[in-house]
CSV table of C-alpha atoms in Angstrom, one decimal:
chain,number,residue,atom,x,y,z
A,1,MET,CA,-209.4,29.3,-31.3
A,2,THR,CA,-207.6,26.5,-29.3
A,3,PRO,CA,-209.7,24.4,-26.7
A,4,GLU,CA,-207.9,26.3,-23.8
A,5,GLN,CA,-208.9,29.5,-25.4
A,6,SER,CA,-212.4,28.3,-25.9
A,7,THR,CA,-212.6,27.4,-22.1
A,8,TRP,CA,-211.3,30.9,-21.1
A,9,PHE,CA,-213.8,32.5,-23.2
A,10,ALA,CA,-216.8,30.7,-22.0
A,11,GLU,CA,-215.7,31.1,-18.5
A,12,THR,CA,-215.2,34.9,-18.8
A,13,PHE,CA,-218.6,35.2,-20.8
A,14,SER,CA,-220.3,33.4,-18.0
A,15,ALA,CA,-218.8,35.8,-15.4
A,16,LEU,CA,-219.9,38.9,-17.3
A,17,ALA,CA,-223.5,37.4,-17.8
A,18,GLU,CA,-223.6,36.6,-14.1
A,19,ASN,CA,-222.5,40.0,-13.1
A,20,VAL,CA,-225.0,41.8,-15.4
A,21,SER,CA,-227.7,39.5,-14.3
A,22,ARG,CA,-227.4,40.8,-11.0
A,23,VAL,CA,-228.8,43.9,-12.1
A,24,LEU,CA,-231.2,42.4,-14.6
A,25,LEU,CA,-233.0,39.8,-12.6
A,26,GLY,CA,-234.6,36.8,-14.6
A,27,LYS,CA,-233.4,38.1,-18.1
A,28,ASP,CA,-230.7,35.6,-18.6
A,29,ARG,CA,-231.0,35.1,-22.5
A,30,THR,CA,-231.5,38.8,-23.2
A,31,VAL,CA,-228.4,39.6,-21.2
A,32,ARG,CA,-226.3,36.9,-23.0
A,33,LEU,CA,-227.7,38.4,-26.4
A,34,ALA,CA,-226.6,41.8,-25.2
A,35,LEU,CA,-223.2,40.4,-24.4
A,36,THR,CA,-223.1,38.6,-27.7
A,37,ALA,CA,-223.7,41.8,-29.6
A,38,MET,CA,-220.9,43.6,-27.8
A,39,VAL,CA,-218.5,40.8,-28.2
A,40,ALA,CA,-219.4,40.4,-31.9
A,41,GLU,CA,-218.7,44.3,-32.1
A,42,GLY,CA,-222.4,45.0,-33.3
A,43,HIS,CA,-225.3,47.2,-31.9
A,44,LEU,CA,-228.4,46.2,-30.1
A,45,LEU,CA,-231.9,47.5,-30.6
A,46,LEU,CA,-234.5,47.1,-27.7
A,47,GLU,CA,-238.4,47.4,-28.3
A,48,ASP,CA,-239.8,47.7,-24.8
A,49,ALA,CA,-242.4,49.6,-22.6
A,50,PRO,CA,-241.1,52.2,-20.2
A,51,GLY,CA,-239.6,50.8,-17.0
A,52,THR,CA,-238.4,47.5,-18.1
A,53,GLY,CA,-234.6,47.8,-17.4
A,54,LYS,CA,-233.1,49.4,-20.5
A,55,THR,CA,-231.1,52.0,-19.0
A,56,SER,CA,-230.0,49.6,-16.3
A,57,LEU,CA,-228.8,47.1,-18.8
A,58,ALA,CA,-226.5,49.7,-20.5
A,59,LYS,CA,-225.2,50.9,-17.3
A,60,ALA,CA,-224.4,47.4,-16.1
A,61,LEU,CA,-222.7,46.4,-19.3
A,62,ALA,CA,-220.4,49.3,-19.1
A,63,ALA,CA,-219.6,48.7,-15.3
A,64,THR,CA,-218.8,45.0,-16.0
A,65,VAL,CA,-216.2,46.0,-18.7
A,66,GLN,CA,-214.6,49.0,-16.9
A,67,GLY,CA,-216.1,51.3,-19.7
A,68,THR,CA,-218.1,54.3,-19.7
A,69,HIS,CA,-221.7,55.1,-20.3
A,70,HIS,CA,-223.7,57.7,-21.8
A,71,ARG,CA,-227.3,58.2,-22.3
A,72,ILE,CA,-228.7,60.1,-25.2
A,73,GLN,CA,-232.4,61.2,-24.9
A,74,PHE,CA,-233.7,61.3,-28.4
A,75,THR,CA,-236.3,64.2,-29.0
A,76,PRO,CA,-237.6,65.9,-32.3
A,77,ASP,CA,-235.5,68.8,-31.6
A,78,LEU,CA,-232.1,66.9,-31.1
A,79,LEU,CA,-229.4,67.9,-33.8
A,80,PRO,CA,-226.9,65.7,-35.3
A,81,SER,CA,-224.2,67.7,-33.5
A,82,ASP,CA,-225.9,67.1,-29.9
A,83,VAL,CA,-224.9,63.3,-30.7
A,84,THR,CA,-221.6,63.4,-32.5
A,85,GLY,CA,-220.0,66.6,-31.2
A,86,VAL,CA,-219.1,70.1,-32.4
A,87,THR,CA,-215.9,72.0,-33.5
A,88,ILE,CA,-215.6,75.4,-31.6
A,89,TYR,CA,-213.3,78.1,-32.3
A,90,ASP,CA,-211.3,78.8,-29.2
A,91,GLN,CA,-210.0,82.6,-29.2
A,92,GLY,CA,-207.6,81.9,-26.6
A,93,THR,CA,-205.5,79.5,-28.7
A,94,ALA,CA,-206.7,80.9,-32.0
A,95,ARG,CA,-207.7,77.2,-32.8
A,96,PHE,CA,-210.9,75.1,-33.7
A,97,GLU,CA,-211.2,72.5,-31.1
A,98,PHE,CA,-213.4,69.4,-31.3
A,99,HIS,CA,-215.8,68.9,-28.5
A,100,PRO,CA,-216.8,65.2,-28.4
A,101,GLY,CA,-220.4,64.3,-28.1
A,102,PRO,CA,-221.9,61.7,-25.9
A,103,VAL,CA,-221.6,59.2,-28.5
A,104,PHE,CA,-218.0,58.9,-27.3
A,105,ALA,CA,-218.5,56.1,-24.7
A,106,THR,CA,-218.2,52.2,-24.5
A,107,ILE,CA,-221.9,51.9,-24.2
A,108,VAL,CA,-224.0,54.7,-25.8
A,109,LEU,CA,-227.9,54.3,-24.7
A,110,ALA,CA,-229.9,55.9,-27.7
A,111,ASP,CA,-233.1,56.2,-25.7
A,112,GLU,CA,-236.4,56.4,-27.8
A,113,ILE,CA,-234.4,56.8,-31.1
A,114,ASN,CA,-237.6,56.8,-33.2
A,115,ARG,CA,-238.5,60.1,-31.6
A,116,ALA,CA,-235.5,62.2,-33.3
A,117,SER,CA,-235.7,63.3,-36.9
A,118,PRO,CA,-234.4,61.1,-39.8
A,119,LYS,CA,-231.3,63.4,-40.1
A,120,THR,CA,-230.3,63.0,-36.3
A,121,GLN,CA,-231.0,59.2,-36.6
A,122,ALA,CA,-228.7,59.1,-39.7
A,123,ALA,CA,-225.9,60.9,-37.5
A,124,LEU,CA,-225.5,57.6,-35.7
A,125,LEU,CA,-225.1,55.4,-38.9
A,126,GLU,CA,-221.4,56.3,-39.5
A,127,VAL,CA,-220.3,55.8,-36.1
A,128,MET,CA,-222.3,52.5,-35.8
A,129,GLU,CA,-220.8,51.3,-39.0
A,130,GLU,CA,-217.3,52.6,-39.0
A,131,GLY,CA,-216.5,53.4,-35.2
A,132,ASN,CA,-215.5,56.9,-36.3
A,133,VAL,CA,-217.3,60.4,-36.2
A,134,THR,CA,-216.4,62.9,-38.8
A,135,VAL,CA,-216.8,66.5,-38.1
A,136,ASP,CA,-215.5,69.2,-40.5
A,137,GLY,CA,-213.7,66.8,-42.4
A,138,VAL,CA,-211.8,65.3,-39.5
A,139,SER,CA,-212.3,61.7,-38.6
A,140,HIS,CA,-212.4,61.0,-34.6
A,141,PRO,CA,-212.4,57.4,-33.7
A,142,VAL,CA,-214.8,56.3,-30.6
A,143,GLY,CA,-212.6,53.6,-29.4
A,144,ARG,CA,-213.0,49.9,-28.9
A,145,PRO,CA,-215.4,48.3,-27.5
A,146,PHE,CA,-218.2,50.5,-28.8
A,147,MET,CA,-221.7,49.7,-28.6
A,148,VAL,CA,-225.0,51.5,-29.2
A,149,ILE,CA,-228.2,50.2,-27.4
A,150,ALA,CA,-231.1,51.9,-29.0
A,151,THR,CA,-234.5,51.8,-27.6
A,152,GLN,CA,-238.0,52.0,-29.2
A,153,ASN,CA,-241.4,52.5,-27.3
A,154,PRO,CA,-244.0,50.1,-29.0
A,155,ILE,CA,-247.0,51.7,-27.1
A,156,GLU,CA,-246.3,55.4,-28.0
A,157,GLN,CA,-246.1,56.1,-31.7
A,158,ALA,CA,-247.7,59.9,-31.9
A,159,GLY,CA,-244.6,62.0,-32.9
A,160,THR,CA,-242.3,59.3,-33.8
A,161,TYR,CA,-240.3,58.7,-37.0
A,162,ARG,CA,-240.2,54.9,-37.9
A,163,LEU,CA,-236.6,53.8,-38.3
A,164,PRO,CA,-235.8,53.2,-42.2
A,165,GLU,CA,-234.9,49.4,-43.2
A,166,ALA,CA,-231.3,50.6,-43.9
A,167,GLN,CA,-230.8,51.8,-40.2
A,168,LEU,CA,-232.7,48.8,-39.0
A,169,ASP,CA,-230.1,46.6,-40.8
A,170,ARG,CA,-227.2,48.3,-39.0
A,171,PHE,CA,-228.5,46.7,-35.7
A,172,LEU,CA,-226.9,43.2,-35.2
A,173,ILE,CA,-229.5,42.0,-32.8
A,174,LYS,CA,-233.0,43.1,-31.8
A,175,THR,CA,-234.9,41.8,-28.8
A,176,SER,CA,-236.9,43.0,-25.7
A,177,LEU,CA,-236.5,42.9,-22.0
A,178,GLY,CA,-239.9,42.4,-21.0
A,179,TYR,CA,-241.4,42.6,-17.5
A,180,PRO,CA,-239.6,40.2,-15.0
A,181,ASP,CA,-241.2,37.4,-13.5
A,182,ARG,CA,-243.2,37.7,-10.1
A,183,ALA,CA,-240.1,36.4,-7.8
A,184,SER,CA,-237.6,38.7,-9.6
A,185,THR,CA,-240.1,41.5,-9.3
A,186,VAL,CA,-240.4,40.9,-5.6
A,187,GLU,CA,-236.6,40.8,-5.1
A,188,ILE,CA,-236.5,44.2,-7.1
A,189,LEU,CA,-239.0,45.8,-4.9
A,190,ALA,CA,-237.3,44.6,-1.8
A,191,GLY,CA,-234.1,46.4,-2.7
A,192,ALA,CA,-236.0,49.4,-4.3
A,193,LYS,CA,-232.6,51.1,-5.3
A,194,ASP,CA,-230.3,51.3,-8.1
A,195,ARG,CA,-228.7,47.9,-8.5
A,196,THR,CA,-226.0,49.1,-10.8
A,197,VAL,CA,-224.6,51.1,-7.8
A,198,GLY,CA,-221.3,49.4,-6.6
A,199,LEU,CA,-221.4,46.7,-9.5
A,200,GLY,CA,-217.8,45.8,-9.9
A,201,ALA,CA,-215.9,45.2,-13.2
A,202,ARG,CA,-215.0,41.5,-14.3
A,203,ILE,CA,-212.5,42.4,-17.2
A,204,THR,CA,-211.2,45.4,-18.8
A,205,THR,CA,-212.3,46.9,-22.1
A,206,GLU,CA,-209.1,45.7,-23.7
A,207,ALA,CA,-210.0,42.1,-22.7
A,208,VAL,CA,-213.5,42.5,-24.6
A,209,GLY,CA,-211.3,43.4,-27.6
A,210,THR,CA,-209.3,40.1,-27.1
A,211,MET,CA,-212.6,38.1,-26.9
A,212,ALA,CA,-213.9,39.8,-30.1
A,213,ASP,CA,-210.7,38.7,-31.9
A,214,LEU,CA,-210.7,35.2,-30.5
A,215,ALA,CA,-214.5,34.9,-31.8
A,216,ARG,CA,-213.5,35.5,-35.3
A,217,THR,CA,-211.4,32.6,-35.4
A,218,VAL,CA,-214.1,30.1,-34.2
A,219,HIS,CA,-214.6,27.4,-37.0
A,220,ILE,CA,-217.7,27.3,-39.1
A,221,ASP,CA,-218.2,24.4,-41.5
A,222,PRO,CA,-219.0,25.3,-45.1
A,223,VAL,CA,-222.4,23.1,-44.5
A,224,VAL,CA,-223.3,25.4,-41.8
A,225,LEU,CA,-222.5,28.5,-43.9
A,226,ASP,CA,-224.8,26.8,-46.7
A,227,TYR,CA,-227.4,26.5,-44.0
A,228,VAL,CA,-227.3,30.2,-43.0
A,229,ALA,CA,-227.4,31.0,-47.0
A,230,ARG,CA,-230.4,28.7,-47.2
A,231,ILE,CA,-232.3,30.5,-44.4
A,232,THR,CA,-231.6,34.0,-45.7
A,233,GLU,CA,-232.5,33.1,-49.3
A,234,ALA,CA,-235.9,31.6,-47.7
A,235,THR,CA,-236.6,34.6,-46.3
A,236,ARG,CA,-236.5,36.4,-49.5
A,237,ASP,CA,-238.3,33.8,-51.5
A,238,ASP,CA,-241.4,33.7,-49.1
A,239,SER,CA,-244.4,34.9,-50.2
A,240,GLN,CA,-245.3,36.7,-47.1
A,241,THR,CA,-242.1,39.0,-47.3
A,242,ALA,CA,-241.7,41.9,-49.4
A,243,LEU,CA,-238.1,42.1,-48.4
A,244,GLY,CA,-235.9,39.3,-46.9
A,245,ALA,CA,-232.8,39.3,-45.2
A,246,SER,CA,-229.8,40.7,-47.0
A,247,VAL,CA,-226.2,39.3,-47.4
A,248,ARG,CA,-225.4,41.6,-44.2
A,249,GLY,CA,-228.1,39.7,-42.4
A,250,GLY,CA,-226.3,36.5,-43.3
A,251,LEU,CA,-223.1,37.8,-42.0
A,252,ALA,CA,-224.4,39.0,-39.0
A,253,LEU,CA,-226.0,35.6,-38.1
A,254,VAL,CA,-222.4,34.1,-38.8
A,255,ARG,CA,-220.7,36.7,-36.7
A,256,THR,CA,-223.2,36.2,-33.6
A,257,ALA,CA,-223.1,32.3,-34.0
A,258,LYS,CA,-219.4,32.3,-33.6
A,259,VAL,CA,-219.7,34.2,-30.4
A,260,TRP,CA,-222.4,32.0,-29.2
A,261,ALA,CA,-220.7,28.8,-30.0
A,262,ALA,CA,-217.6,30.1,-28.0
A,263,ALA,CA,-219.6,31.3,-25.0
A,264,GLN,CA,-220.5,27.7,-24.6
A,265,GLY,CA,-216.9,26.6,-24.6
A,266,ARG,CA,-216.8,25.2,-28.2
A,267,GLU,CA,-214.4,26.4,-31.0
A,268,TYR,CA,-216.8,25.5,-33.7
A,269,VAL,CA,-220.3,26.5,-34.7
A,270,LEU,CA,-223.5,24.1,-34.6
A,271,PRO,CA,-226.6,24.5,-36.8
A,272,ASP,CA,-228.2,24.8,-33.2
A,273,ASP,CA,-226.3,28.0,-32.7
A,274,VAL,CA,-227.7,29.3,-35.9
A,275,LYS,CA,-231.5,28.3,-35.2
A,276,ASP,CA,-231.0,30.1,-31.7
A,277,LEU,CA,-230.0,33.2,-33.0
A,278,ALA,CA,-231.9,33.5,-36.4
A,279,GLN,CA,-235.1,35.2,-34.8
A,280,PRO,CA,-233.1,38.3,-33.0
A,281,VAL,CA,-230.6,38.6,-35.8
A,282,LEU,CA,-232.9,38.4,-38.8
A,283,ALA,CA,-236.5,39.3,-37.9
A,284,HIS,CA,-236.2,43.1,-37.8
A,285,ARG,CA,-234.5,42.9,-41.1
A,286,LEU,CA,-237.6,41.4,-42.7
A,287,VAL,CA,-240.3,43.5,-44.4
A,288,LEU,CA,-243.7,41.8,-44.4
A,289,ASP,CA,-246.1,41.8,-47.4
A,290,ALA,CA,-248.9,44.2,-46.7
A,291,GLU,CA,-251.6,41.6,-46.9
A,292,ALA,CA,-249.6,39.4,-44.3
A,293,GLU,CA,-249.0,42.4,-42.1
A,294,PHE,CA,-252.8,43.0,-42.3
A,295,ALA,CA,-253.5,39.4,-41.4
A,296,GLY,CA,-251.5,39.8,-38.0
A,297,VAL,CA,-248.5,37.9,-39.5
A,298,THR,CA,-245.2,38.7,-37.7
A,299,ALA,CA,-241.6,38.4,-38.8
A,300,ILE,CA,-241.1,36.0,-35.9
A,301,ASP,CA,-243.8,33.9,-37.1
A,302,VAL,CA,-242.4,34.0,-40.7
A,303,LEU,CA,-239.0,32.9,-39.3
A,304,ALA,CA,-240.3,30.2,-37.1
A,305,ARG,CA,-242.1,28.5,-40.1
A,306,LEU,CA,-239.0,28.9,-42.3
A,307,LEU,CA,-236.9,27.3,-39.8
A,308,ASP,CA,-239.1,24.4,-39.6
A,309,GLN,CA,-239.0,24.1,-43.4
A,310,VAL,CA,-235.1,24.6,-44.0
A,311,ALA,CA,-233.5,21.5,-42.8
A,312,PRO,CA,-230.4,21.8,-40.7
A,313,PRO,CA,-227.4,19.9,-42.0
A,314,VAL,CA,-225.9,17.0,-40.2
A,315,LEU,CA,-222.3,17.6,-39.4
A,316,ARG,CA,-219.9,14.7,-39.6
A,317,ALA,CA,-217.4,13.7,-37.1
A,318,ALA,CA,-213.9,14.6,-37.8
């Protein structure tokens, strides 16, 4: 990435964030995390109470990049074909035709994903990882960009199916929106309407692909890669974790750090980029020891402590 390209990337990223923030007031960091996940070609998991703006986030992202948006309400009786689509025999043409499901969109909101059965949850796995849906042996690409924003309701657990660790690991970032501050709440109440209506696009979906390609070229020094490796190893060696971050988690941290650096107009990654993203990228990948969990320790607590213990490298000037 050249300095000129990094300047364009940062200006475009800021314009996208500003546009989405017109809908999600007072949630600048969460908006930037969501955009980072999209440009890094990953998926986002939101754990939040109802009414915090999860659907608005998905609609605003899709509108900002001239994309499409579909919402899937996950329920216990939802079938895999309700997500991916189905092949139907057409008597008129005497051929089987594929009818795509709601997963064929730029931004797919999988609302309350933990309410669906494990079989239906698994229907998302292939498309999240490969960008393709296979029905009756035929592969159908969903296009680019493609992003799943899945939500979980933390306060109502009756009749839910906990996401397995393997599926949690498929999400690049996990975060929450939370309630807006009072000033933002007053502004939202004053409008009292869908703020995504009339939201204009800032770039095309093709430009998002260009940003994703550029982000991959951001330089990351071997000592910063070693820092990422030391953090992930520390999560596996810690006495309070039963399962630490995998190599996939380390790769996710590198991918997001490159986007985070480019969004700030840099063509290289700093250790601070890694520290900024460690919690949203790695926390949901940790499985705590039963004793630590019983004591009220959270994965965020563990990561905060490890980030204090693992010394960041000092980059030498070129």
